[in-house]
XYZ file of C-alpha atoms in Angstrom:
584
model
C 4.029 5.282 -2.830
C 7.137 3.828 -0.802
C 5.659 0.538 -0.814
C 4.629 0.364 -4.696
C 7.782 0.828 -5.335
C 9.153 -1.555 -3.642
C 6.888 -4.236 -5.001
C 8.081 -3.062 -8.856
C 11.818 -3.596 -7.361
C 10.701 -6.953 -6.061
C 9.377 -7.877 -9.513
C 12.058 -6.826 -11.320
C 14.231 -8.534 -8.949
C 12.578 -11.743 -9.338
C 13.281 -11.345 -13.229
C 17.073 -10.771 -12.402
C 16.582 -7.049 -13.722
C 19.095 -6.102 -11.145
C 19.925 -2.735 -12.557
C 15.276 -2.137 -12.135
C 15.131 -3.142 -9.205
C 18.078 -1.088 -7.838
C 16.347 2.299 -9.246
C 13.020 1.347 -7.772
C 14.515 0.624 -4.211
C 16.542 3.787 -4.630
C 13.152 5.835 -5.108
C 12.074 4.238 -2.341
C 14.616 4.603 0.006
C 14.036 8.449 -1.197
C 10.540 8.179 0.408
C 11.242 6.342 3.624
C 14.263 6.484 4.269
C 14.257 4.635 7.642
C 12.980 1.396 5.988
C 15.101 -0.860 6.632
C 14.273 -3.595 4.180
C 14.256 -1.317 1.409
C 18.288 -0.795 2.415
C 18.386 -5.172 2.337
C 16.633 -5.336 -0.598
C 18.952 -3.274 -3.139
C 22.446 -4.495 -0.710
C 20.392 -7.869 -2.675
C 20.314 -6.352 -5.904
C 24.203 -4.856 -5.698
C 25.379 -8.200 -4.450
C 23.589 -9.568 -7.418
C 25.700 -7.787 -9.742
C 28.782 -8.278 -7.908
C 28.785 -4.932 -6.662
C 29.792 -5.924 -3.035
C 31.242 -2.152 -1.976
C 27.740 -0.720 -2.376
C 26.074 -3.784 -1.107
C 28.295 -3.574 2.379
C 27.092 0.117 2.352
C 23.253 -0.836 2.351
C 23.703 -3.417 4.806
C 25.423 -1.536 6.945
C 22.778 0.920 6.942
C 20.156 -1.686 7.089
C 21.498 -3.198 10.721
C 22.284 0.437 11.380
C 18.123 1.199 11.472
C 16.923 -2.151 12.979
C 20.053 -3.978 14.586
C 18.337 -7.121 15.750
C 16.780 -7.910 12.489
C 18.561 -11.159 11.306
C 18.409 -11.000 7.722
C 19.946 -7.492 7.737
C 23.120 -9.233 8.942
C 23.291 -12.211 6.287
C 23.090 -9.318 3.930
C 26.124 -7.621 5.404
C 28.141 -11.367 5.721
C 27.504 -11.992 1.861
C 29.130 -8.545 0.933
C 31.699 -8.828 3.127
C 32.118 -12.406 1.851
C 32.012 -10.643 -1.778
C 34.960 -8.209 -0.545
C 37.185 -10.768 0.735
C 37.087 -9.629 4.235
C 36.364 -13.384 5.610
C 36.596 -12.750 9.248
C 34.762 -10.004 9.686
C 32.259 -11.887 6.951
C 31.754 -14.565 10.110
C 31.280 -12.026 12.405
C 28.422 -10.833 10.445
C 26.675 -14.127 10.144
C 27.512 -15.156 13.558
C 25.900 -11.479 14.995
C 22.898 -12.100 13.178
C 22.527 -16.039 14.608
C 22.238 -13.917 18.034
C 18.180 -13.064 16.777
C 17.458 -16.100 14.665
C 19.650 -19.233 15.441
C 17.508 -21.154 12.588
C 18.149 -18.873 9.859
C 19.293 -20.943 6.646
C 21.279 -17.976 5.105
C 23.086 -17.347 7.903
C 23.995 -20.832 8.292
C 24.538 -21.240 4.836
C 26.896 -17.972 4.789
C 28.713 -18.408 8.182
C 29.284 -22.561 6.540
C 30.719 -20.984 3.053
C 32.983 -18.626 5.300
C 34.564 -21.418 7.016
C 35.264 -22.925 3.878
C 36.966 -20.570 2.706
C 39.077 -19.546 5.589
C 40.261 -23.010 5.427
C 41.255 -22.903 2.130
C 43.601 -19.783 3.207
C 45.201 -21.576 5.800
C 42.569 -22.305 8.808
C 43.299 -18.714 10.271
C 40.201 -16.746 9.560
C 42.387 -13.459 8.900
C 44.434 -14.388 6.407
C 43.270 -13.712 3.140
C 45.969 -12.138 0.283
C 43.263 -11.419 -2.297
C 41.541 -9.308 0.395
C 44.863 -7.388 1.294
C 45.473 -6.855 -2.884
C 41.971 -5.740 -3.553
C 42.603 -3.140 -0.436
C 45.752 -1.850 -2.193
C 43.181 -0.787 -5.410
C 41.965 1.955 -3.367
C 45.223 3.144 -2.473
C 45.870 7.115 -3.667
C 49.277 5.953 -4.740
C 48.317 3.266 -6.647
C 48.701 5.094 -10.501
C 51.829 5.951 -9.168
C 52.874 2.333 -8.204
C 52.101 1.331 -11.726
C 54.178 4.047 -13.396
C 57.279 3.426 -11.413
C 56.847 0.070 -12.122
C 58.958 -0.895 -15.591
C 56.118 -4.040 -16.046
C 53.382 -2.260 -15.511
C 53.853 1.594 -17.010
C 53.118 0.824 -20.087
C 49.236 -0.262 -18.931
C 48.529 3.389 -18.411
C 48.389 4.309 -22.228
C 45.669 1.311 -22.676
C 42.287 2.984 -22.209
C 40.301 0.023 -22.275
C 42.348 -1.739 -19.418
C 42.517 1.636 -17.164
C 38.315 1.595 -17.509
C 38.453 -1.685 -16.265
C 40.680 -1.286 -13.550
C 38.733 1.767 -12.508
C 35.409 -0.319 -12.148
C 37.478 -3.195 -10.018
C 38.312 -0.162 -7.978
C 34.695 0.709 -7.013
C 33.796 -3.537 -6.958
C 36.863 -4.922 -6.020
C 34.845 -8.558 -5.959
C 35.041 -8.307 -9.271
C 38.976 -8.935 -10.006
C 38.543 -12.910 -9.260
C 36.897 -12.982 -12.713
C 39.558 -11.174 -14.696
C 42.442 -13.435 -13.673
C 42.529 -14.531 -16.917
C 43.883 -11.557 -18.490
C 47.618 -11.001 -19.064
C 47.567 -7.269 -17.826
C 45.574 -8.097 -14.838
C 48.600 -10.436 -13.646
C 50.974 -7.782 -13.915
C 49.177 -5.688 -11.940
C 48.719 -8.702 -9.588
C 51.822 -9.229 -9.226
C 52.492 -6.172 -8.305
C 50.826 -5.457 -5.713
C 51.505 -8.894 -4.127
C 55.117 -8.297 -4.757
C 55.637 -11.051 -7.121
C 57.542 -10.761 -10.458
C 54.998 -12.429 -12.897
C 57.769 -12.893 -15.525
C 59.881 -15.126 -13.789
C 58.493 -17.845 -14.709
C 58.144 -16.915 -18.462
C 62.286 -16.717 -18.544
C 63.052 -20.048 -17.047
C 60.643 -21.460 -19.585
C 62.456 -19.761 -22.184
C 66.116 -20.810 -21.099
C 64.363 -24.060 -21.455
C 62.734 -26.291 -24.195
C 59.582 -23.877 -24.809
C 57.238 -26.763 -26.866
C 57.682 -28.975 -23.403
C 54.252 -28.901 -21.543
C 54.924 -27.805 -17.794
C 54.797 -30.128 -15.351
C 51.724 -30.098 -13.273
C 52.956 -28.691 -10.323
C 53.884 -25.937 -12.842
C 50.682 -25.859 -13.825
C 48.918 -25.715 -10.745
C 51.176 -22.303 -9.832
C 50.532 -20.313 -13.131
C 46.264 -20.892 -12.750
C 44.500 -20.108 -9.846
C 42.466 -23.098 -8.989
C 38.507 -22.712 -9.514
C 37.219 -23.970 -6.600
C 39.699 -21.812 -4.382
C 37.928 -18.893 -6.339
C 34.386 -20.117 -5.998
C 35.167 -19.880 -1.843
C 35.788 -16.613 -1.973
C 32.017 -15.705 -3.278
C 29.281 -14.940 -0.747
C 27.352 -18.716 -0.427
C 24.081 -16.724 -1.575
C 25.436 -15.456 -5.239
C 25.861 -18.912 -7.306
C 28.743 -18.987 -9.742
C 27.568 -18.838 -13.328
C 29.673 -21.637 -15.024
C 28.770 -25.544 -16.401
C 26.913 -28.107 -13.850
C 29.826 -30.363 -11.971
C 28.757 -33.583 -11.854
C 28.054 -33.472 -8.396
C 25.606 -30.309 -8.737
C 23.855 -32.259 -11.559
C 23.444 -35.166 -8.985
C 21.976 -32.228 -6.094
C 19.893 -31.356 -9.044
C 18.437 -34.940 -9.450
C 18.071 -35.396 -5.422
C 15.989 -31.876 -5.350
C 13.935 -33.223 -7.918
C 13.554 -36.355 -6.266
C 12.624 -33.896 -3.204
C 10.194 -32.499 -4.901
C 8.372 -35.112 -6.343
C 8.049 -36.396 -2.831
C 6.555 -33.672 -1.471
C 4.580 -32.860 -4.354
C 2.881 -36.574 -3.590
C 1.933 -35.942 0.279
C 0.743 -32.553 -0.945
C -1.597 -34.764 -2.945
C -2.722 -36.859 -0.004
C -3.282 -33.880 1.946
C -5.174 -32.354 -0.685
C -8.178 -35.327 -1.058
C -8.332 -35.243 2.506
C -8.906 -31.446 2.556
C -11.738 -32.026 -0.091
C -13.438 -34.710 2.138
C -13.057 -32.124 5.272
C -10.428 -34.717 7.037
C -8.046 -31.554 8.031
C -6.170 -33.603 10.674
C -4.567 -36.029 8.241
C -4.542 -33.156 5.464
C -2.347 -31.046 7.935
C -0.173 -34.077 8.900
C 0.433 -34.602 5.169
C 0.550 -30.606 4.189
C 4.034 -30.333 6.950
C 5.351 -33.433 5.477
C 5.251 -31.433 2.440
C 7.285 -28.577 3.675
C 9.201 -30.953 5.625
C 10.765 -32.617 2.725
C 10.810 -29.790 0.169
C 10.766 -25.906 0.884
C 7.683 -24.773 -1.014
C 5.873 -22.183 0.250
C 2.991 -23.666 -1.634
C 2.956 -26.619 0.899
C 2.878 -23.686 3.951
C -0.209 -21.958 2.512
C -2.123 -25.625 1.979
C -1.326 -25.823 5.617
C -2.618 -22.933 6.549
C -5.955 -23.185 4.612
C -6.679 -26.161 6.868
C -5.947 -24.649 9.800
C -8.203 -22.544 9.159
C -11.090 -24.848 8.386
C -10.060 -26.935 11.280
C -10.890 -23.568 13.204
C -7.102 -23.175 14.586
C -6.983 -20.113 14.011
C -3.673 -19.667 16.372
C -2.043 -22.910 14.203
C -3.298 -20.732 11.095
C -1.749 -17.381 11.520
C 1.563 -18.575 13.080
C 1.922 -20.851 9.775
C 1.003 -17.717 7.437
C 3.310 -15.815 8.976
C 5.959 -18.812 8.013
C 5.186 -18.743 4.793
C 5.263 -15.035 4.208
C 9.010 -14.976 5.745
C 10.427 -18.055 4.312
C 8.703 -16.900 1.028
C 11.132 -13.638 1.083
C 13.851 -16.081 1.790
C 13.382 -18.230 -1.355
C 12.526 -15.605 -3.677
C 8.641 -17.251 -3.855
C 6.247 -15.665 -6.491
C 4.609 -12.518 -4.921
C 1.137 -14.416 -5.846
C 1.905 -16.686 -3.155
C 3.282 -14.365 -0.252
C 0.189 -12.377 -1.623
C -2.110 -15.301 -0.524
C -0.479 -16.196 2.546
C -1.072 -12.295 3.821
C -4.918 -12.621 2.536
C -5.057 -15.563 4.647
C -3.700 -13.746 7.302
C -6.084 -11.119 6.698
C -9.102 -13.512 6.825
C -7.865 -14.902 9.990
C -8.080 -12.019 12.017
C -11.435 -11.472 10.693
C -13.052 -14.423 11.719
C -11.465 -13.419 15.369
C -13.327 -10.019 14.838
C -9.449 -8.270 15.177
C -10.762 -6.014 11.729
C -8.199 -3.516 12.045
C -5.442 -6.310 11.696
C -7.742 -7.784 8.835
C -7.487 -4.918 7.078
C -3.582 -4.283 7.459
C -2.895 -7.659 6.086
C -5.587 -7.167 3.326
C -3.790 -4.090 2.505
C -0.449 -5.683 2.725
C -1.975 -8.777 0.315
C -3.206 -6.151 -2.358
C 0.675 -4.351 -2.173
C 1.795 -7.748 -3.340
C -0.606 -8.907 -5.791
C -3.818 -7.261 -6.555
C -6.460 -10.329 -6.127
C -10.149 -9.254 -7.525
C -11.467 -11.561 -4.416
C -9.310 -9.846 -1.431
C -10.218 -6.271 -2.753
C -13.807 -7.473 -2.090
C -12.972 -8.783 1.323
C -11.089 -5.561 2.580
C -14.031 -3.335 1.200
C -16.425 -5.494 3.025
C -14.199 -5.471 6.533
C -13.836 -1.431 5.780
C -17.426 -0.990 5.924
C -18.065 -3.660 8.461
C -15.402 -1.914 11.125
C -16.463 1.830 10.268
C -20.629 0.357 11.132
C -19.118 -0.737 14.362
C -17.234 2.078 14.905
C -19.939 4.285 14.224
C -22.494 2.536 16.302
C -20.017 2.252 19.519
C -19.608 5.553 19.707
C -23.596 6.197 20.062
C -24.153 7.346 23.897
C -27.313 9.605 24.083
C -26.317 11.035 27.434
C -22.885 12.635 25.882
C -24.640 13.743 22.689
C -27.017 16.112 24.891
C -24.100 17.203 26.502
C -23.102 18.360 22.771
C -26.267 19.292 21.756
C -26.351 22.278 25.001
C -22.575 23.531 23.815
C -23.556 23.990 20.449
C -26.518 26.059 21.579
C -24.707 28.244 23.667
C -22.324 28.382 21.203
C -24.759 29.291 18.623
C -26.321 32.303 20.708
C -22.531 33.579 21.389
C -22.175 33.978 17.304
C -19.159 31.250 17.596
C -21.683 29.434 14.716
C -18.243 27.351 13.516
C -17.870 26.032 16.694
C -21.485 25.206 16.946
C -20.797 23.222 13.847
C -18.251 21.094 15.406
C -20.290 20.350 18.382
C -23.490 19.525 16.432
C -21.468 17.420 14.532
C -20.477 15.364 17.503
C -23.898 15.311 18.600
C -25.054 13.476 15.164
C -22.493 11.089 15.863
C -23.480 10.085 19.336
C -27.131 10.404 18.205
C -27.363 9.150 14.429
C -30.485 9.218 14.297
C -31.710 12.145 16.499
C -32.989 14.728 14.218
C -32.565 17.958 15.955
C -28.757 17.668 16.101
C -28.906 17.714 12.025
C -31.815 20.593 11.801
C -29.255 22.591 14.417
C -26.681 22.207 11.938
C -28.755 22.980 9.155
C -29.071 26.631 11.108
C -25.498 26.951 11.707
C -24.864 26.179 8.172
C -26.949 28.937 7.454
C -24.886 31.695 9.395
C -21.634 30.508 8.248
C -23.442 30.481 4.253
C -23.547 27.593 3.415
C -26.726 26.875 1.785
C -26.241 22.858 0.295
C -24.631 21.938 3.575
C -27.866 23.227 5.666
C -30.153 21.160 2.859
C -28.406 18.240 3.145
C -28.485 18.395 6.877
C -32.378 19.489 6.358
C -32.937 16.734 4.246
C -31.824 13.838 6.811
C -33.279 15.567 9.418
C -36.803 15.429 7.283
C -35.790 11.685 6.814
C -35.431 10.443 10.580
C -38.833 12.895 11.405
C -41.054 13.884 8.862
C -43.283 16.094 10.625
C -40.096 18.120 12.059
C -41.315 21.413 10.732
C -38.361 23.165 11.874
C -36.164 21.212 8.931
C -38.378 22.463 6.234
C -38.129 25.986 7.155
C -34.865 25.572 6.964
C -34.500 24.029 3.903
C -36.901 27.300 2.504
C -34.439 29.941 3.757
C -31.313 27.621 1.999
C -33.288 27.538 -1.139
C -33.863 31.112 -0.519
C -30.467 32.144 -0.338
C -29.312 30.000 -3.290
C -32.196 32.320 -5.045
C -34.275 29.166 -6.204
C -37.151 30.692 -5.691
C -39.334 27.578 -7.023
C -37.987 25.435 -4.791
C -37.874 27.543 -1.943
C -42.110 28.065 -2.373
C -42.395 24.059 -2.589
C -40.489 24.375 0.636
C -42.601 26.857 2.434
C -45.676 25.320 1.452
C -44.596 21.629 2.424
C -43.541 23.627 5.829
C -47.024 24.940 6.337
C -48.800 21.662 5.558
C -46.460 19.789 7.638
C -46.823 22.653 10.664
C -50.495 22.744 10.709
C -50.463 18.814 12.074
C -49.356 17.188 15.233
C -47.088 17.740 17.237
C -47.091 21.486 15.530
C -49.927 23.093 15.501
C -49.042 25.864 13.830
C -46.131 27.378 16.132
C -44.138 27.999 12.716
C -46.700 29.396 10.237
C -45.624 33.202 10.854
C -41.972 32.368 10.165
C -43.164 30.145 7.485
C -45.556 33.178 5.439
C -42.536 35.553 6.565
C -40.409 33.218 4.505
C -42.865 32.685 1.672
C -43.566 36.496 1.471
C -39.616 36.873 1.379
C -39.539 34.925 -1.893
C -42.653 36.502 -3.257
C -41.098 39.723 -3.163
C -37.886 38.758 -4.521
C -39.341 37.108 -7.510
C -41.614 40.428 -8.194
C -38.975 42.602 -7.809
C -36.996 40.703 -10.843
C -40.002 41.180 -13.412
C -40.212 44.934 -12.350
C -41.080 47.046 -14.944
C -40.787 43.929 -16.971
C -43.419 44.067 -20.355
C -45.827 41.623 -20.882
C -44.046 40.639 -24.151
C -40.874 40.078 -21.589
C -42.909 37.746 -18.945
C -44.563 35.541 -22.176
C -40.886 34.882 -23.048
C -39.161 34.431 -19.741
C -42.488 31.936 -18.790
C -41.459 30.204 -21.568
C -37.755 29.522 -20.427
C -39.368 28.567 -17.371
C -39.881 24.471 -16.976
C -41.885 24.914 -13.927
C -44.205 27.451 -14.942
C -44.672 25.708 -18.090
C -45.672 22.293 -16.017
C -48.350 24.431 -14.479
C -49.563 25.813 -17.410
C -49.653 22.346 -19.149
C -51.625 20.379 -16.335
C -54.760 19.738 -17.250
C -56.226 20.026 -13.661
C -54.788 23.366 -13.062
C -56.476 24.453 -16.121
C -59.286 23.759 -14.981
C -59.072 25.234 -11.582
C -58.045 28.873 -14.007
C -60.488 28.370 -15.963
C -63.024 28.621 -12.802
C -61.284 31.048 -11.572
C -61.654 33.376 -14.246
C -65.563 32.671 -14.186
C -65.279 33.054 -10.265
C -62.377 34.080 -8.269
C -64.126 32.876 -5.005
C -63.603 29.502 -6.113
C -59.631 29.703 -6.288
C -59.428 30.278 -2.438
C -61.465 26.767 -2.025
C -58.958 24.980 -4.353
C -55.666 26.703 -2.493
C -56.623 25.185 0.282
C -54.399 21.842 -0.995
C -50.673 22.633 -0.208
C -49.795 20.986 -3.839
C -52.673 23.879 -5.235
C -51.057 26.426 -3.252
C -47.572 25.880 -4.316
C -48.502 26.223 -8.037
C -51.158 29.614 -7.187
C -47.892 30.994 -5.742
C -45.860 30.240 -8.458
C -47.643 31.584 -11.222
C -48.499 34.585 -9.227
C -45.259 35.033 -8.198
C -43.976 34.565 -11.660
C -46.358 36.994 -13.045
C -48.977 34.828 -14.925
C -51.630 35.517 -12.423
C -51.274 39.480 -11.632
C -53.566 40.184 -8.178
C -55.012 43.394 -7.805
């Protein structure tokens, strides 16, 4: 359930549903709570909205549960990035470059931090906007603003106390609002500057002269400055600079590129040339980060039966895939690849993980098929290593003596461990079958009857068996069938005929029970109830058996010669036990 959830949060993430995806992962986290990228994932989602207090929390939490995990720690730098807090931002991405030296995001992050410390002086701790945003928080800060003559008149406006209130839980959030009159004052005062200062020596002054630039430069904060204050990972949404539209040309350029030795790679894949096809697949990935390129690579890995090459590249592709935010078709196919690797090394309980893991992600018609297939393939296995005739015996005698103590539920158990070291050993399912029948229950001692019958069809023991089951489920017709079958099948080899007085004993049993239901019945009652009676009916209706009647009738002599078939038998008994033939 966890992980379903996580997938919808993952999809709604990719669609920039940030809000989604931060109730899915919170449902999740509900679940499992010690899943650590469940904590990563929505610290993603709340840095995504700018919400950099909660996203420090889930970070936290996240290195907190798995401390050497490196992405856990470029989740924590780009929060604290988001907050301000620069140098312990660095520390962040420079902790997590302990596990994974190679990591773009922390390189990426640790590189933005730098930036921006040097844009605050080269110091790394000193940072003003992160000392004002810390005042926010501060229990005396309504009362700042009322004593203060420039700003007490802010607390009548509702709209500008909400929106100080929701800088106060994401502080991050102030760099956009420098643009607002209010905000400055508030600025100001905190940072101890008097905002209006400036306003009165313009106004002692010519008021339609421009200020100079340097004047200019003072009363707005530069953009850039601003920009080096987000986390690296969370792009600013404003208009292309010239130089980003120039990036964007060179990626495309990138692309292209790689697109055209993923080409070359691809018609020598066709024509079963996987050297050159991998050489051209990494050039792919080399030049542009794809993860489409990865999984080409791995396919001919495979093919080119190295399988080590194969799963170490899946495994890539899977990881830098969660990095760049790849469509969950493709991590999905990377895992089924994974899956299909360790079944070709005959490692089916990894298959099966990694099919499972592939279906999480994307639910592919083809790798449903292959993890059914492994399923049954590893349970066969299973089933037949576990065969050892020597330890089945060894259940086989506990069971007995279980059986004779009146412990029939633990005679169960051990009967059922002898059918699995013996599969196909009929005596450890007809000994179930007769512990089934202590403990009542009737249609677990047929169905054990039944495969007993199956594996040795002269076992004479199963059909008597079965006759007392159907005796106790009071299917009488059945249970005759049974009892006959039984005495057919006991009067052969290897029988001869050590079961026929339990057999009539039986039969007589269900003889008696069905005459002692038409007692004192009318013969107006038995025409109707052999009428509501399918198998009486049958009988009745067979031409042959009307012809063996009608002999008998002329001579009853001659119905003793015709019971001697076991399929004759069973329908004599019937209608006598039914009442259509009345003896005596």
């Amino acid at each position: 359930m966890a992980e379903d959830l996580k997938a919808k949060g993952n999809t709604a993430f990719a669609q920039k549903d940030y809000k989604t995806a931060i109730d899915y992962f919170t449902q999740a986290i509900q679940l499992d709570g010690n899943n650590h990228i469940l904590y990563s994932n929505r610290s993603a989602c709340f840095a995504s909205e700018k919400d950099y207090k909660n996203a420090l929390e889930d970070a936290t939490k996240c290195t907190n549960i798995k401390h050497d995990w490196a992405k856990g720690w470029s989740r924590k730098g780009a929060a604290l990035h988001g907050l301000g807090d620069l140098t312990a931002a660095k520390a962040a991405f420079e902790e997590g470059l302990k596990f994974d030296s190679k990591n773009a995001q922390l390189l990426n992050g640790l590189k933005s931090v730098e930036a921006a410390q040097s844009s605050t002086g080269g110091d790394g701790g000193f940072n003003p906007f992160a000392k004002m945003t810390s005042q926010l928080n501060d229990p005396k800060f309504i009362q700042k603003l009322a004593s203060n003559p420039e700003t007490a008149s802010l607390l009548g406006d509702a709209g500008f106390m909400t929106k100080l209130q929701n800088i106060q839980k994401n502080p991050g959030s102030i760099m956009s609002e420098l643009g607002d009159p209010r905000m400055m004052k508030v600025i100001g005062m905190l940072m101890g500057i008097d905002v209006n200062m400036k306003g009165e020596e313009d106004a002692s002054t010519n008021t339609n002269e421009p200020a100079s630039s340097s004047e200019a430069s003072k009363s707005e904060p530069a953009p850039k400055e601003e920009a080096k204050h987000e986390p690296a990972a969370q792009p600013m949404e404003e208009d292309k600079s010239p130089e980003e539209i120039e990036e964007h040309a060179s990626e495309a350029a990138l692309r292209k590129k790689a697109d055209e030795a993923k080409q070359v790679g691809n018609e020598n894949y066709k024509k079963r040339n996987f050297p050159v096809a991998i050489e051209h697949y990494r050039k792919a990935w080399d030049t542009y980060k794809d993860i489409t390129y990865l999984n080409n690579l791995a396919a001919a890995y495979y093919e080119a039966d190295e399988l080590d090459n194969c799963e170490s590249t899946c495994k890539e592709a899977i990881e830098q895939g969660r990095d760049l935010r790849a469509d969950f078709k493709l991590i999905a196919k990377a895992l089924g690849r994974l899956g299909t690797t360790y079944q070709k090394r005959g490692d089916l309980a990894n298959a099966i993980d990694y099919f499972q893991r592939s279906l999480t992600e994307h639910r592919s018609p083809d790798i449903l098929t292959k993890l059914k297939d492994v399923e049954k393939l590893k349970e066969k296995i299973d089933r037949e290593a576990y065969i050892d005739p020597a330890k089945a015996d060894e259940a086989r005698s506990k069971g007995n003596d279980l059986f004779k103590a009146g412990d029939f539920a633990g005679a169960v158990k051990e009967y059922t461990e002898m059918t699995k070291r013996a599969p196909t050993d009929p005596r450890g399912f007809s000994n179930r079958a007769a512990a089934y029948l202590k403990v009542m229950a009737p249609a677990e001692c047929i169905r054990d009857c039944n495969q007993a019958i199956q594996f040795d069809p002269t076992f004479a023991k199963a059909y008597v068996r079965k006759a007392q089951a159907l005796f106790m489920l009071k299917d009488y017709g059945k249970c005759i069938d049974a009892c006959n079958t039984a005495a057919d099948v006991d009067r052969k080899e290897p029988n001869t005929g050590k079961n026929i007085r339990e057999i009539d004993s039986q039969l007589q049993k269900c003889m008696n029970a069905m005459a002692s239901q038409r007692q004192n019945e009318t013969e107006e009652e038995t025409m109707a109830r052999i009428q509501n009676d399918p198998d009486v009916l049958a009988i009745l209706q067979d031409p042959a058996m009307q012809a063996i009647l009608g002999q008998a009738r002329e001579n009853p002599a001659a119905l003793m010669e015709h019971m001697k078939s076991p399929a004759v038998k069973s329908k004599i008994d019937k209608l006598i036990a039914s009442g259509v033939i009345r003896l005596g």
